[in-house]
Amino acid sequence: MSSYPFFFTWQSQRNAKPMAITGGDGVWVDTADGARWLDLAALVYQVNAGHGHRQIIEAVRRQADTLCVSAPNAIFDAKTKLAEALLALAPEGFDRVFFTLGGSEATENAIKIARMVTGRYKTLSRYRSYHGGTHGAATLGGDPRRFAAEPGIPGVVHFHGPYTYRSPFGAKNDAEECERALHHLEQTVLYEGPQNVAAICLEG
């Protein structure tokens, strides 16, 4: 068992091999043994602006100096500006933003909202997908890490998405793969009953 006073995410605790990170700059990560690693995964995708980004650090510092925490029903300038910036990037028809604490919680709330608005209960998502680590989000995920949390929430159905490299549809090119994947998705919806499907959850 790990001798560290915390759990490691998504791995066997007995075999965990932690990396002692001491800092980072841009695409580089520094470790306690003096090594420098080229970070090709943005840690786990959340450092897409690079490590130690000065503008982000300064923005966090300015906000912390002004207001560190607030109630869910509070309004303040930074919250309003962020919502407006996100809506400017959203497709036409969106006029509100629902803030959450992270990706897993966003997925959980999306499932709940879809079910409440439609009155339906099934949610479809791809195999080989990841939607978060909480119970519902892990159920929605289509990779084997969900097995340990099963049985998960009811109503989740998985389907095959396009993946030309190892096509589940025997496609020979991208166009053929997309056409066959869309047909498979349509068939899945029909077999599950369109009147039962609240949402289809896809990664960008």
GROMACS .gro file of C-alpha atoms in nm:
model
  204
    1MET     CA    1   0.000   0.000   0.000
    2SER     CA    2   0.115   0.354  -0.071
    3SER     CA    3   0.296   0.528   0.217
    4TYR     CA    4   0.153   0.867   0.115
    5PRO     CA    5  -0.130   1.020   0.325
    6PHE     CA    6  -0.369   1.044   0.026
    7PHE     CA    7  -0.519   0.831  -0.250
    8PHE     CA    8  -0.399   0.838  -0.609
    9THR     CA    9  -0.668   0.876  -0.874
   10TRP     CA   10  -0.755   0.608  -1.129
   11GLN     CA   11  -0.489   0.354  -1.032
   12SER     CA   12  -0.407   0.070  -0.800
   13GLN     CA   13  -0.285   0.221  -0.474
   14ARG     CA   14  -0.038  -0.062  -0.417
   15ASN     CA   15   0.134  -0.002  -0.751
   16ALA     CA   16   0.113   0.378  -0.759
   17LYS     CA   17   0.431   0.541  -0.891
   18PRO     CA   18   0.401   0.911  -0.809
   19MET     CA   19   0.601   1.186  -0.978
   20ALA     CA   20   0.735   1.451  -0.739
   21ILE     CA   21   0.673   1.775  -0.931
   22THR     CA   22   0.847   2.089  -0.808
   23GLY     CA   23   0.747   2.335  -1.079
   24GLY     CA   24   0.695   2.396  -1.444
   25ASP     CA   25   0.740   2.647  -1.722
   26GLY     CA   26   0.545   2.642  -2.047
   27VAL     CA   27   0.554   2.286  -2.183
   28TRP     CA   28   0.814   2.172  -1.928
   29VAL     CA   29   0.768   2.007  -1.587
   30ASP     CA   30   1.043   2.000  -1.325
   31THR     CA   31   1.075   1.709  -1.082
   32ALA     CA   32   1.239   1.671  -0.742
   33ASP     CA   33   1.525   1.463  -0.884
   34GLY     CA   34   1.637   1.758  -1.097
   35ALA     CA   35   1.492   1.625  -1.423
   36ARG     CA   36   1.291   1.828  -1.671
   37TRP     CA   37   1.012   1.659  -1.867
   38LEU     CA   38   0.841   1.769  -2.187
   39ASP     CA   39   0.472   1.760  -2.093
   40LEU     CA   40   0.292   1.627  -2.400
   41ALA     CA   41  -0.039   1.576  -2.214
   42ALA     CA   42  -0.077   1.915  -2.039
   43LEU     CA   43  -0.059   1.711  -1.715
   44VAL     CA   44  -0.406   1.559  -1.752
   45TYR     CA   45  -0.528   1.809  -2.013
   46GLN     CA   46  -0.596   2.089  -1.763
   47VAL     CA   47  -0.274   2.286  -1.831
   48ASN     CA   48  -0.346   2.362  -2.195
   49ALA     CA   49  -0.218   2.719  -2.153
   50GLY     CA   50   0.117   2.590  -2.022
   51HIS     CA   51   0.277   2.568  -1.679
   52GLY     CA   52   0.346   2.885  -1.483
   53HIS     CA   53   0.150   3.107  -1.724
   54ARG     CA   54   0.215   3.456  -1.586
   55GLN     CA   55  -0.115   3.613  -1.699
   56ILE     CA   56  -0.315   3.334  -1.537
   57ILE     CA   57  -0.114   3.355  -1.214
   58GLU     CA   58  -0.164   3.733  -1.199
   59ALA     CA   59  -0.538   3.699  -1.271
   60VAL     CA   60  -0.574   3.443  -0.990
   61ARG     CA   61  -0.376   3.668  -0.755
   62ARG     CA   62  -0.591   3.973  -0.838
   63GLN     CA   63  -0.912   3.781  -0.782
   64ALA     CA   64  -0.783   3.631  -0.455
   65ASP     CA   65  -0.699   3.980  -0.331
   66THR     CA   66  -1.053   4.094  -0.413
   67LEU     CA   67  -1.274   3.794  -0.333
   68CYS     CA   68  -1.164   3.435  -0.269
   69VAL     CA   69  -1.496   3.258  -0.217
   70SER     CA   70  -1.865   3.335  -0.248
   71ALA     CA   71  -2.207   3.182  -0.200
   72PRO     CA   72  -2.364   2.999  -0.497
   73ASN     CA   73  -2.629   3.271  -0.535
   74ALA     CA   74  -2.378   3.558  -0.517
   75ILE     CA   75  -2.305   3.788  -0.808
   76PHE     CA   76  -1.976   3.969  -0.863
   77ASP     CA   77  -1.794   4.128  -1.152
   78ALA     CA   78  -1.560   3.841  -1.244
   79LYS     CA   79  -1.848   3.590  -1.250
   80THR     CA   80  -2.055   3.810  -1.481
   81LYS     CA   81  -1.762   3.879  -1.715
   82LEU     CA   82  -1.674   3.510  -1.741
   83ALA     CA   83  -2.034   3.415  -1.819
   84GLU     CA   84  -2.051   3.682  -2.090
   85ALA     CA   85  -1.721   3.562  -2.241
   86LEU     CA   86  -1.842   3.200  -2.250
   87LEU     CA   87  -2.175   3.297  -2.405
   88ALA     CA   88  -1.991   3.491  -2.676
   89LEU     CA   89  -1.832   3.158  -2.778
   90ALA     CA   90  -2.152   2.953  -2.750
   91PRO     CA   91  -2.386   2.870  -3.040
   92GLU     CA   92  -2.690   3.089  -3.099
   93GLY     CA   93  -2.972   3.036  -2.853
   94PHE     CA   94  -2.768   3.006  -2.534
   95ASP     CA   95  -2.830   3.286  -2.283
   96ARG     CA   96  -2.723   3.141  -1.946
   97VAL     CA   97  -2.418   2.971  -1.794
   98PHE     CA   98  -2.429   2.721  -1.508
   99PHE     CA   99  -2.102   2.726  -1.313
  100THR     CA  100  -1.980   2.409  -1.141
  101LEU     CA  101  -1.670   2.314  -0.944
  102GLY     CA  102  -1.521   2.091  -1.214
  103GLY     CA  103  -1.575   1.863  -1.510
  104SER     CA  104  -1.729   1.568  -1.326
  105GLU     CA  105  -1.983   1.792  -1.158
  106ALA     CA  106  -2.059   1.957  -1.492
  107THR     CA  107  -2.135   1.614  -1.639
  108GLU     CA  108  -2.353   1.516  -1.344
  109ASN     CA  109  -2.554   1.838  -1.372
  110ALA     CA  110  -2.587   1.801  -1.749
  111ILE     CA  111  -2.740   1.455  -1.699
  112LYS     CA  112  -2.981   1.587  -1.434
  113ILE     CA  113  -3.083   1.889  -1.642
  114ALA     CA  114  -3.139   1.678  -1.955
  115ARG     CA  115  -3.355   1.434  -1.760
  116MET     CA  116  -3.558   1.706  -1.588
  117VAL     CA  117  -3.615   1.911  -1.905
  118THR     CA  118  -3.706   1.619  -2.132
  119GLY     CA  119  -3.875   1.389  -1.882
  120ARG     CA  120  -3.664   1.107  -2.033
  121TYR     CA  121  -3.400   0.899  -1.856
  122LYS     CA  122  -3.155   0.746  -2.106
  123THR     CA  123  -2.820   0.910  -2.181
  124LEU     CA  124  -2.597   0.786  -2.462
  125SER     CA  125  -2.220   0.817  -2.477
  126ARG     CA  126  -1.931   0.666  -2.672
  127TYR     CA  127  -1.711   0.376  -2.581
  128ARG     CA  128  -1.350   0.502  -2.536
  129SER     CA  129  -1.476   0.825  -2.378
  130TYR     CA  130  -1.411   0.995  -2.046
  131HIS     CA  131  -1.661   1.222  -1.870
  132GLY     CA  132  -1.536   1.238  -1.511
  133GLY     CA  133  -1.471   1.039  -1.196
  134THR     CA  134  -1.790   1.082  -0.992
  135HIS     CA  135  -2.043   0.799  -0.996
  136GLY     CA  136  -2.272   0.917  -1.276
  137ALA     CA  137  -1.990   1.064  -1.483
  138ALA     CA  138  -1.789   0.742  -1.451
  139THR     CA  139  -2.091   0.541  -1.566
  140LEU     CA  140  -2.121   0.767  -1.868
  141GLY     CA  141  -1.753   0.716  -1.947
  142GLY     CA  142  -1.684   0.443  -2.198
  143ASP     CA  143  -1.347   0.316  -2.084
  144PRO     CA  144  -1.274   0.019  -1.854
  145ARG     CA  145  -1.213   0.238  -1.549
  146ARG     CA  146  -1.590   0.244  -1.499
  147PHE     CA  147  -1.601  -0.130  -1.424
  148ALA     CA  148  -1.501  -0.088  -1.058
  149ALA     CA  149  -1.789   0.158  -1.002
  150GLU     CA  150  -2.057  -0.057  -1.164
  151PRO     CA  151  -2.345  -0.096  -1.140
  152GLY     CA  152  -2.360   0.276  -1.201
  153ILE     CA  153  -2.653   0.506  -1.259
  154PRO     CA  154  -2.938   0.361  -1.468
  155GLY     CA  155  -3.017   0.463  -1.823
  156VAL     CA  156  -2.664   0.493  -1.966
  157VAL     CA  157  -2.612   0.332  -2.308
  158HIS     CA  158  -2.279   0.320  -2.492
  159PHE     CA  159  -2.222   0.325  -2.866
  160HIS     CA  160  -1.920   0.309  -3.097
  161GLY     CA  161  -1.787   0.639  -3.228
  162PRO     CA  162  -1.572   0.694  -3.538
  163TYR     CA  163  -1.218   0.562  -3.500
  164THR     CA  164  -1.063   0.496  -3.839
  165TYR     CA  165  -0.735   0.361  -3.695
  166ARG     CA  166  -0.913   0.058  -3.546
  167SER     CA  167  -1.252   0.084  -3.709
  168PRO     CA  168  -1.528  -0.120  -3.545
  169PHE     CA  169  -1.719  -0.079  -3.873
  170GLY     CA  170  -1.455  -0.206  -4.115
  171ALA     CA  171  -1.427   0.135  -4.280
  172LYS     CA  172  -1.135   0.211  -4.511
  173ASN     CA  173  -1.126   0.592  -4.479
  174ASP     CA  174  -1.250   0.877  -4.259
  175ALA     CA  175  -1.558   0.958  -4.467
  176GLU     CA  176  -1.673   0.596  -4.467
  177GLU     CA  177  -1.601   0.565  -4.095
  178CYS     CA  178  -1.808   0.875  -4.010
  179GLU     CA  179  -2.099   0.761  -4.227
  180ARG     CA  180  -2.104   0.416  -4.066
  181ALA     CA  181  -2.061   0.556  -3.715
  182LEU     CA  182  -2.355   0.794  -3.763
  183HIS     CA  183  -2.568   0.507  -3.895
  184HIS     CA  184  -2.472   0.300  -3.589
  185LEU     CA  185  -2.565   0.589  -3.357
  186GLU     CA  186  -2.900   0.631  -3.533
  187GLN     CA  187  -2.968   0.259  -3.497
  188THR     CA  188  -2.875   0.271  -3.128
  189VAL     CA  189  -3.120   0.556  -3.067
  190LEU     CA  190  -3.394   0.368  -3.252
  191TYR     CA  191  -3.331   0.047  -3.057
  192GLU     CA  192  -3.332   0.234  -2.724
  193GLY     CA  193  -3.644   0.431  -2.821
  194PRO     CA  194  -3.606   0.799  -2.917
  195GLN     CA  195  -3.884   0.880  -2.673
  196ASN     CA  196  -3.656   0.754  -2.391
  197VAL     CA  197  -3.335   0.939  -2.483
  198ALA     CA  198  -3.269   1.255  -2.283
  199ALA     CA  199  -2.923   1.334  -2.420
  200ILE     CA  200  -2.624   1.218  -2.622
  201CYS     CA  201  -2.301   1.311  -2.444
  202LEU     CA  202  -1.995   1.369  -2.666
  203GLU     CA  203  -1.645   1.495  -2.601
  204GLY     CA  204  -1.525   1.784  -2.812
   0.00000   0.00000   0.00000
